[in-house]
Coordinates of N, CA and C in Angstrom, one line a residue:
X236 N 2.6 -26.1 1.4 CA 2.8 -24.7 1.8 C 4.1 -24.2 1.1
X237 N 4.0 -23.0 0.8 CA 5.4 -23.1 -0.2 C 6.4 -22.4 1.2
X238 N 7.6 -22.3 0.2 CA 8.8 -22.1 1.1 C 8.7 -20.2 1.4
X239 N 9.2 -19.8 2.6 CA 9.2 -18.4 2.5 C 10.2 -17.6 1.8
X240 N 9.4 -16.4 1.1 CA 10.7 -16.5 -0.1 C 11.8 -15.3 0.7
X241 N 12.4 -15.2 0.5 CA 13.9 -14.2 0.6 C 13.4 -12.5 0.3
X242 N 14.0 -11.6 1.1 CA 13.6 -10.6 0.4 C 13.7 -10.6 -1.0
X243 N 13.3 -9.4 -1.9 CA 14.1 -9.3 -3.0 C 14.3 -7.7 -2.6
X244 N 15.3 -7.9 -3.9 CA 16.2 -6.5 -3.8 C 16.4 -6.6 -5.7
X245 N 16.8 -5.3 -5.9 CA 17.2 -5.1 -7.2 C 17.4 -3.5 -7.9
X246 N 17.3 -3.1 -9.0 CA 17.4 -1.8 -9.8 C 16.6 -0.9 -9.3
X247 N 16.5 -0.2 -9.4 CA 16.0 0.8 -9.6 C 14.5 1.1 -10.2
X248 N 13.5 1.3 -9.7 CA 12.3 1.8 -10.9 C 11.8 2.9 -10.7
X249 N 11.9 3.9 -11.7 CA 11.1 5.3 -11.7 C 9.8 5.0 -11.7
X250 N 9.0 6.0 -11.0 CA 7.7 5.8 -11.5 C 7.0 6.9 -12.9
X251 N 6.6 5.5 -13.5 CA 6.4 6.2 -15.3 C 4.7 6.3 -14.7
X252 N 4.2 7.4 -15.1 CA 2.9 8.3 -15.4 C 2.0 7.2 -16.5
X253 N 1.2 6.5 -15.7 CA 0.0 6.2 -16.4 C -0.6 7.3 -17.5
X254 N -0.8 5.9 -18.8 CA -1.4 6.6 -19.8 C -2.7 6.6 -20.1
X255 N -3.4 7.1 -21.1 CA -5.2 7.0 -20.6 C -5.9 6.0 -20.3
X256 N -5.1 4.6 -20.7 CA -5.7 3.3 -20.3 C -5.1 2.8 -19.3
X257 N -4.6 3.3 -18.4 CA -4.1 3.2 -17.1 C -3.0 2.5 -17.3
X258 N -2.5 2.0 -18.2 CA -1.2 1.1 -18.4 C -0.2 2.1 -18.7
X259 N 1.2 1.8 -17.8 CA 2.4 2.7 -17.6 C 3.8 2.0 -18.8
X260 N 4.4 3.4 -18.8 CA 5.4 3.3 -19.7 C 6.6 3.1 -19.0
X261 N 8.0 2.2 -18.5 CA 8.5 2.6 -18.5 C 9.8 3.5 -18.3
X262 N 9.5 3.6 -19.6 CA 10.3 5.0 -20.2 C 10.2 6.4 -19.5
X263 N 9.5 6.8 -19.3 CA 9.4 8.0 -18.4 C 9.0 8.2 -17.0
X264 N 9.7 9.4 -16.3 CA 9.6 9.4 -15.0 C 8.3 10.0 -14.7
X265 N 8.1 10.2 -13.2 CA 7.1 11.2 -12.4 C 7.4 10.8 -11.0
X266 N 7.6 12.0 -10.9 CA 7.4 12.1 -9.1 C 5.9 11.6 -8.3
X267 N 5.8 11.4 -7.2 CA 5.2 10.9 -6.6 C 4.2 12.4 -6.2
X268 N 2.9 12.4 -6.0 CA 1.8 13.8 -6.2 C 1.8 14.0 -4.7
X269 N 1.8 15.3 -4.3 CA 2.0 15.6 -2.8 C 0.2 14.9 -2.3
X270 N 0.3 14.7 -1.1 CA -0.8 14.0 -0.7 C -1.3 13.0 -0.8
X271 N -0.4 12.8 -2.2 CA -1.6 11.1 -2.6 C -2.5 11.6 -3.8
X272 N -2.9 13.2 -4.5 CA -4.0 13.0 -5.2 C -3.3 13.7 -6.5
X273 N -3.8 13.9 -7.2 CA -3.5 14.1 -8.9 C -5.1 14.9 -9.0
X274 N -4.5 16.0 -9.6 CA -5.7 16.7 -10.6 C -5.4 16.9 -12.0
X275 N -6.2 16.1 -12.1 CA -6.2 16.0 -14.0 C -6.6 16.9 -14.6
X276 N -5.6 17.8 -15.9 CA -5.7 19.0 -16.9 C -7.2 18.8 -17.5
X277 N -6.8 17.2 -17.5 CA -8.3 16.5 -18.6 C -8.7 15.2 -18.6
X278 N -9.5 15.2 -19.3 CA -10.1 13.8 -19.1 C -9.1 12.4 -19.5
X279 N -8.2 13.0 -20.6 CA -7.3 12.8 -21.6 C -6.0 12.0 -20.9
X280 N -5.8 13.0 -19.8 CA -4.8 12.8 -19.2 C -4.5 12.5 -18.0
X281 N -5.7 12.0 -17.8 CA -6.4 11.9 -16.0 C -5.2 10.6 -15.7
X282 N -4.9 11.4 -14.7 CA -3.6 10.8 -13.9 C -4.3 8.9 -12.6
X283 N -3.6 8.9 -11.9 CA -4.2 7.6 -11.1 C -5.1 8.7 -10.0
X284 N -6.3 7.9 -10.1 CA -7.2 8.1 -8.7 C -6.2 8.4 -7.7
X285 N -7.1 9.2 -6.7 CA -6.4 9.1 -5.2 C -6.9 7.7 -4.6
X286 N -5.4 7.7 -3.7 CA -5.2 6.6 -2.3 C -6.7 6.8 -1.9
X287 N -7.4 5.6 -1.3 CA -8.4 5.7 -0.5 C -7.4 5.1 1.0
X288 N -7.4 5.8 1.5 CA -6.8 5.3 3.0 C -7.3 5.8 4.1
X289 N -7.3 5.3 5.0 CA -8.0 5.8 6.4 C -6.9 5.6 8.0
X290 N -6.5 6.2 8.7 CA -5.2 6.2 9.1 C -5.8 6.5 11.0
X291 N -5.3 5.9 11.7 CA -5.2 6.6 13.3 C -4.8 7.0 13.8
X292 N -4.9 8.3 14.4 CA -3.8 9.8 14.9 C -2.8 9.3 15.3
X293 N -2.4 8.2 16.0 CA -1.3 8.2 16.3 C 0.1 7.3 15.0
X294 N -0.7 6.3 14.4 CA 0.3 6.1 13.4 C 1.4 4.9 14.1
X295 N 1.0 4.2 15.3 CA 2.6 3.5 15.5 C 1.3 2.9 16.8
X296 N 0.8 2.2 16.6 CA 0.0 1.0 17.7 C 0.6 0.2 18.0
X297 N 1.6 -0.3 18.5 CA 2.1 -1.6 18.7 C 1.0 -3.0 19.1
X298 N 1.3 -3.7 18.2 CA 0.7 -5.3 18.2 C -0.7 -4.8 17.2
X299 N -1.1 -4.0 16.4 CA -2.3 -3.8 16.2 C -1.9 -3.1 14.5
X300 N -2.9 -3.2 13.5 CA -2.7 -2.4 12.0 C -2.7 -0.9 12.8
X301 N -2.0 0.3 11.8 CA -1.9 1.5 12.1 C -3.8 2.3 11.1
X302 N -3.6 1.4 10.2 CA -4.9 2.0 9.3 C -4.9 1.1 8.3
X303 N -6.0 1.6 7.5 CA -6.0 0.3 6.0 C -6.1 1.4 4.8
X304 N -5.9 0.5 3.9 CA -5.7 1.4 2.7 C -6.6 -0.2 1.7
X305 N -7.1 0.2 0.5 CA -7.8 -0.1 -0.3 C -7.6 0.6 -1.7
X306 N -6.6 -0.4 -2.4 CA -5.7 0.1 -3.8 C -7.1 -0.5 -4.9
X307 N -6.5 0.4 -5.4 CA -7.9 0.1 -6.6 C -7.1 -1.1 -7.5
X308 N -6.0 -1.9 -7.8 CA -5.8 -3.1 -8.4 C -4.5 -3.8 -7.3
X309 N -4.1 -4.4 -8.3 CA -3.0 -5.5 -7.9 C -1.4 -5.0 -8.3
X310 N -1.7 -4.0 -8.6 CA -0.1 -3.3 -9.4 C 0.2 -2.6 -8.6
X311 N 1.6 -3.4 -8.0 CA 1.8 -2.7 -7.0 C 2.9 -1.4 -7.5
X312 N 3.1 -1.5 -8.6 CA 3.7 -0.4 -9.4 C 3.2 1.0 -9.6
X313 N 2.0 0.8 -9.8 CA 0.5 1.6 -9.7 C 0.0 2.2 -8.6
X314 N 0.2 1.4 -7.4 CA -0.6 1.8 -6.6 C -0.1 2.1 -4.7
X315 N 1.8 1.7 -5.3 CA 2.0 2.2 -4.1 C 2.7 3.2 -4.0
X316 N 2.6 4.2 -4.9 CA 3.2 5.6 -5.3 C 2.0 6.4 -4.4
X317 N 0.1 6.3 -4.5 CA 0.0 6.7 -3.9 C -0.4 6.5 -2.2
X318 N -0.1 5.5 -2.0 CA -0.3 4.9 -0.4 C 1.4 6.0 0.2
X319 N 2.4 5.7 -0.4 CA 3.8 6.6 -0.2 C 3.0 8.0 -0.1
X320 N 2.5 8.8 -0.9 CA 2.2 10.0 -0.8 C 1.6 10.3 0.5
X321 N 0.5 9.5 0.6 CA -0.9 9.7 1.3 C 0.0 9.3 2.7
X322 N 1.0 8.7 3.2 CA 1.7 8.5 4.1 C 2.6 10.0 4.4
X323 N 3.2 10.4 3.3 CA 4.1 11.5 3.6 C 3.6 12.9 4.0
X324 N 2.4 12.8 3.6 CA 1.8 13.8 3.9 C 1.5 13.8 5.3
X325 N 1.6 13.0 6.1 CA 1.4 13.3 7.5 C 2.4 13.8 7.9
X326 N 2.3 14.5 9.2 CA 3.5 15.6 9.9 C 4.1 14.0 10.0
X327 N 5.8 14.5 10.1 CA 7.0 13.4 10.3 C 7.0 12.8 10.2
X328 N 6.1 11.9 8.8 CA 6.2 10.8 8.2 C 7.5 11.1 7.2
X329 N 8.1 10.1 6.5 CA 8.9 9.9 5.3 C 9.4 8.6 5.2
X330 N 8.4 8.0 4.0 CA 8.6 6.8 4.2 C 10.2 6.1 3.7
X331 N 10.8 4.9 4.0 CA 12.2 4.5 3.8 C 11.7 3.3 2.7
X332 N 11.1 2.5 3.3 CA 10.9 1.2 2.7 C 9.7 0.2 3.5
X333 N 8.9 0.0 2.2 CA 8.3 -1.1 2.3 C 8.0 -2.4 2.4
X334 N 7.8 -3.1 2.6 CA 7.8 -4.8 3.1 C 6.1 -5.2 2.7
X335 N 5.7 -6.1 1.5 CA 4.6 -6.6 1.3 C 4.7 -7.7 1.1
X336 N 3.6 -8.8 0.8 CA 3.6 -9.9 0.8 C 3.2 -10.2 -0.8
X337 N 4.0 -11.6 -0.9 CA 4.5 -11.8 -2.6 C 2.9 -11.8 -3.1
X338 N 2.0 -12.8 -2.6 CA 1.3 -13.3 -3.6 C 0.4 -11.7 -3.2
X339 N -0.2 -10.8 -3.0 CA -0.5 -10.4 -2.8 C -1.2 -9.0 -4.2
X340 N 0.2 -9.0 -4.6 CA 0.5 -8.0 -5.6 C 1.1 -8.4 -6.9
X341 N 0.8 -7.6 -8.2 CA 1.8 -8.1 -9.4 C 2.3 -6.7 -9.5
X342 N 3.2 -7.2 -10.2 CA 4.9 -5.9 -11.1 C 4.8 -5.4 -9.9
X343 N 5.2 -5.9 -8.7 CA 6.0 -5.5 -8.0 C 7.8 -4.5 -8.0
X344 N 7.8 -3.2 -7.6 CA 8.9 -3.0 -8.2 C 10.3 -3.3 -6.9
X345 N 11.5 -3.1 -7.1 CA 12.6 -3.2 -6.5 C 12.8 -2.3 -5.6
X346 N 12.5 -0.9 -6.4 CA 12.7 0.6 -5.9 C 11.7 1.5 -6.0
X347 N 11.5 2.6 -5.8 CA 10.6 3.3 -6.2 C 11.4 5.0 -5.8
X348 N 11.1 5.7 -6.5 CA 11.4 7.1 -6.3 C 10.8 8.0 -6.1
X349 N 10.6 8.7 -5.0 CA 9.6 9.8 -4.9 C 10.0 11.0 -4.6
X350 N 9.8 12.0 -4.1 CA 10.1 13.5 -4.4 C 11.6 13.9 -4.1
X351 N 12.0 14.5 -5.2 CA 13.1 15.1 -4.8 C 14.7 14.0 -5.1
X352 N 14.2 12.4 -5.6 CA 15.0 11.4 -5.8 C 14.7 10.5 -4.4
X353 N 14.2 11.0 -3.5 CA 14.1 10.0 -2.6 C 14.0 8.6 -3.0
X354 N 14.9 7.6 -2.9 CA 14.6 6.4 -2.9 C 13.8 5.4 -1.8
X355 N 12.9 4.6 -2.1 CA 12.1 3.8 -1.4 C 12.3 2.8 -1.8
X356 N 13.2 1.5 -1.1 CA 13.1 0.4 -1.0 C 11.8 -0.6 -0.9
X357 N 11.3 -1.9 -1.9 CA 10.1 -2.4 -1.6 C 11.0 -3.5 -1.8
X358 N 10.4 -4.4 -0.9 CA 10.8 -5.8 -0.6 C 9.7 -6.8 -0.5
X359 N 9.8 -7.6 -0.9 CA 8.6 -9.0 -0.3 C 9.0 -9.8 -0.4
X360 N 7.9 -10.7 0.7 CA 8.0 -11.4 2.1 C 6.8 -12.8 1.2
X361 N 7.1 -13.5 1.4 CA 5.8 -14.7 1.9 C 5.3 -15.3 3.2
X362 N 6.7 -14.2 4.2 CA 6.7 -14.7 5.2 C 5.8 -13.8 6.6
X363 N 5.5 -12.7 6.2 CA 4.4 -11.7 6.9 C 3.1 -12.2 6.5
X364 N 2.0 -11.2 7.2 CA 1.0 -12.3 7.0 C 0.0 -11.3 5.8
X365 N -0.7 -11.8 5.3 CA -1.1 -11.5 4.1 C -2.2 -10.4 4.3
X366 N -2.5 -9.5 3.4 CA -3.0 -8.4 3.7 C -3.0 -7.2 4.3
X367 N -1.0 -7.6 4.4 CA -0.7 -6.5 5.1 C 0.3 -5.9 4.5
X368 N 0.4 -4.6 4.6 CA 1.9 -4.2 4.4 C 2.8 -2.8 5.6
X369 N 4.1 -3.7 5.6 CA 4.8 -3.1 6.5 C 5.4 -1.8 6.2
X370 N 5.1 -0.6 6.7 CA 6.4 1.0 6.2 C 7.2 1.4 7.1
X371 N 8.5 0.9 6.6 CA 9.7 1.9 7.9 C 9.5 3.2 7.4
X372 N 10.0 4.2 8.5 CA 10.0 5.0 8.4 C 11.2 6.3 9.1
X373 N 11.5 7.2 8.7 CA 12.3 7.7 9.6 C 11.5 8.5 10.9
X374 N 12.1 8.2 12.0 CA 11.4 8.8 13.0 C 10.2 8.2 13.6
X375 N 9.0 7.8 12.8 CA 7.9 7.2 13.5 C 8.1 5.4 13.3
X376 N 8.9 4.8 13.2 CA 9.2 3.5 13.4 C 8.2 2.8 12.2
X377 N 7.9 1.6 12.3 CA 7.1 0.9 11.7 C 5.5 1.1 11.9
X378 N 5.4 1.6 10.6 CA 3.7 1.5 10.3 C 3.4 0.3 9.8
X379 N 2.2 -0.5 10.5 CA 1.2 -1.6 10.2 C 0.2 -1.1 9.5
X380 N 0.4 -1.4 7.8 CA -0.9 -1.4 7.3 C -2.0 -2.3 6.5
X381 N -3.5 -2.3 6.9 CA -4.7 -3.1 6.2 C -4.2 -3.2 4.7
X382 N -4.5 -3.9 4.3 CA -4.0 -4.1 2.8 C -6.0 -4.7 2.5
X383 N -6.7 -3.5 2.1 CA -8.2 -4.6 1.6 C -8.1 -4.9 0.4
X384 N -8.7 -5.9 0.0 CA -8.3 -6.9 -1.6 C -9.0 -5.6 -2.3
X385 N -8.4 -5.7 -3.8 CA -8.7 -4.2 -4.7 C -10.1 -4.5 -4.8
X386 N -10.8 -5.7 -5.2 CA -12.0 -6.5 -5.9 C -12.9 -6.4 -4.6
X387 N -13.0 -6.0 -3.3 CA -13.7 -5.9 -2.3 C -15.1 -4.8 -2.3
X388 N -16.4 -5.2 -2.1 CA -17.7 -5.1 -2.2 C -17.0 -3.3 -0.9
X389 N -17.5 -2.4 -1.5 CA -17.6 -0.9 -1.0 C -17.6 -0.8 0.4
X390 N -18.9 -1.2 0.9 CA -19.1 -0.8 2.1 C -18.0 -1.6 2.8
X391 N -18.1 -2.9 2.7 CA -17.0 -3.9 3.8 C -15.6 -3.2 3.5
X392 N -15.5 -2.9 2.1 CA -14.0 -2.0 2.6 C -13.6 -0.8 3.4
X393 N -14.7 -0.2 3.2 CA -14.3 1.1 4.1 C -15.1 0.3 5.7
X394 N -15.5 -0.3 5.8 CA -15.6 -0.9 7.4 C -14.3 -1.4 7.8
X395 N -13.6 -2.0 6.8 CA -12.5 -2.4 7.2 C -11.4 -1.5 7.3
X396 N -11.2 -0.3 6.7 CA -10.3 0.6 6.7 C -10.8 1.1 8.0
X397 N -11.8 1.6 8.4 CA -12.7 2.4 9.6 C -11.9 1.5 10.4
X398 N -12.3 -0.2 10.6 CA -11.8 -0.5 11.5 C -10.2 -0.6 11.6
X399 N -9.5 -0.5 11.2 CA -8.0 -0.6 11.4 C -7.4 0.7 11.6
X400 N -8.1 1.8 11.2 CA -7.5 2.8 12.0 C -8.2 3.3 13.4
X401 N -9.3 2.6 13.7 CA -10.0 2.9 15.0 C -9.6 1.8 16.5
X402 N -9.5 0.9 15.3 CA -9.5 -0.4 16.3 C -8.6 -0.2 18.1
X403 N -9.4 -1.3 18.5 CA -8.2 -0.9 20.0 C -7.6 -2.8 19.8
X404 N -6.8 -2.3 20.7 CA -6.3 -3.8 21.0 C -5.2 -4.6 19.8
X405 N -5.1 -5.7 20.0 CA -3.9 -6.2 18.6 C -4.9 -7.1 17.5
X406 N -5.5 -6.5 16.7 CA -6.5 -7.0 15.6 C -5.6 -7.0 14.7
X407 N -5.3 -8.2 14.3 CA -4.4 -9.0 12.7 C -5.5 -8.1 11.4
X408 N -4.5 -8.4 10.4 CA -5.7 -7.7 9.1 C -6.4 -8.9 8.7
X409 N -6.5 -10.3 8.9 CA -7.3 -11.1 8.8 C -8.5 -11.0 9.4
X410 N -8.4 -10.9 11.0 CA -9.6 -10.5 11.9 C -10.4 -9.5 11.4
X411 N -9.4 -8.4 11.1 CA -10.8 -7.2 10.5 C -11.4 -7.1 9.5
X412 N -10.9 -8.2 8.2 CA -11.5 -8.2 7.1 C -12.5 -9.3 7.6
X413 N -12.3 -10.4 8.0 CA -13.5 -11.4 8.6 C -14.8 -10.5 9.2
X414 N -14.5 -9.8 10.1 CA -15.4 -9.0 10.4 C -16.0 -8.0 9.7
X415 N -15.5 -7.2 9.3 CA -16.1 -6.3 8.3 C -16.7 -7.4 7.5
X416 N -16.5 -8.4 6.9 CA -17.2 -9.0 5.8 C -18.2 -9.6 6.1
X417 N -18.2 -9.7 7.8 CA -19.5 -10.7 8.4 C -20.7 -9.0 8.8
X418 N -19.8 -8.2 9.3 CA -20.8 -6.9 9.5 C -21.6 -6.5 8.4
X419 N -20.6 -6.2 7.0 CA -21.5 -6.2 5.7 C -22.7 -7.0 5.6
X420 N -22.1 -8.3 5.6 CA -23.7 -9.7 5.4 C -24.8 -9.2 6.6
X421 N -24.4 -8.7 7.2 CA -25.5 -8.3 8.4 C -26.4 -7.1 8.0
X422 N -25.8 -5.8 7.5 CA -26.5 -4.7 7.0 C -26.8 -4.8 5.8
X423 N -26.9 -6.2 5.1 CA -27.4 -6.6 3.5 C -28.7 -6.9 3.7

């Protein structure tokens, strides 16, 4: 079992604007898109898909995921600019910093910047439990969120987002992907 690793900390990373092959530069900046979504001028210049995320009115469950989200890859460079948005957009959200788990993601960044210079701290853990990720926040405390694997079969993902923002009780993101993935095999 490996050792748990230490936060990390480090520089600074702007978020550089995917180019038409989705691979980012980066040399240039961009703000983070209000909401979570990007409308593309063109085909040309079609920005990142929106967040698929699914969230529960209240946002702060104690012992339980707050919602799940389902990133279309493993770059977490890519893809947690819009999970931040799709977070801020809620009344008196603003996220501070995130906490993910190592193996979970690649190009993890140090920092991230979103509107206005806002800095977001991202840190990882080997030591949280996997498929999840943690968001402080100012004001609404820590959000628990589903992390479903990018490569995950449609329907069981959005069962699993459904479930993590509906759920009652203290359901781990393991439990609800186990289930979701046994509910899928059932309605196959």
């Amino acid at each position: 079992m490996p050792e748990p690793a230490a936060p990390h900390h480090g520089t600074t990373t702007t978020l550089p604007p995917p180019s038409a092959n989705g691979s980012a530069s980066r040399a240039r900046t961009a703000p983070i898109p209000p909401g979570g979504t990007v409308s593309a001028p063109s085909a040309i210049l079609a920005g990142p898909p929106a967040p698929r995320v699914s969230f529960g009115p209240a946002l702060n469950r104690h012992g339980a995921v707050d919602g799940g989200w389902w990133p279309h890859s493993r770059n977490a460079l890519t893809e947690l600019p819009g999970l931040i948005a799709a977070l801020g957009s809620r009344p008196g959200v603003r996220v501070q910093r995130l906490s993910v788990h190592r193996d979970d993601w690649d190009e993890i960044p140090h920092r991230l910047t979103a509107d206005a210079g806002h800095v977001i701290r991202v840190d990882w853990f080997t030591t949280i439990p996997r498929h999840t990720l943690s968001v402080t926040t100012a004001g609404k405390g820590t959000i628990e969120v589903l992390v479903v694997p990018p490569g995950t079969a449609e329907g069981t993902a959005v069962t699993a987002m459904n479930m993590a923002a509906t759920g009652r009780g203290g359901a781990q993101a393991a439990d609800i992907l186990t289930a979701s993935q046994a509910q899928g095999r059932l309605a196959a």
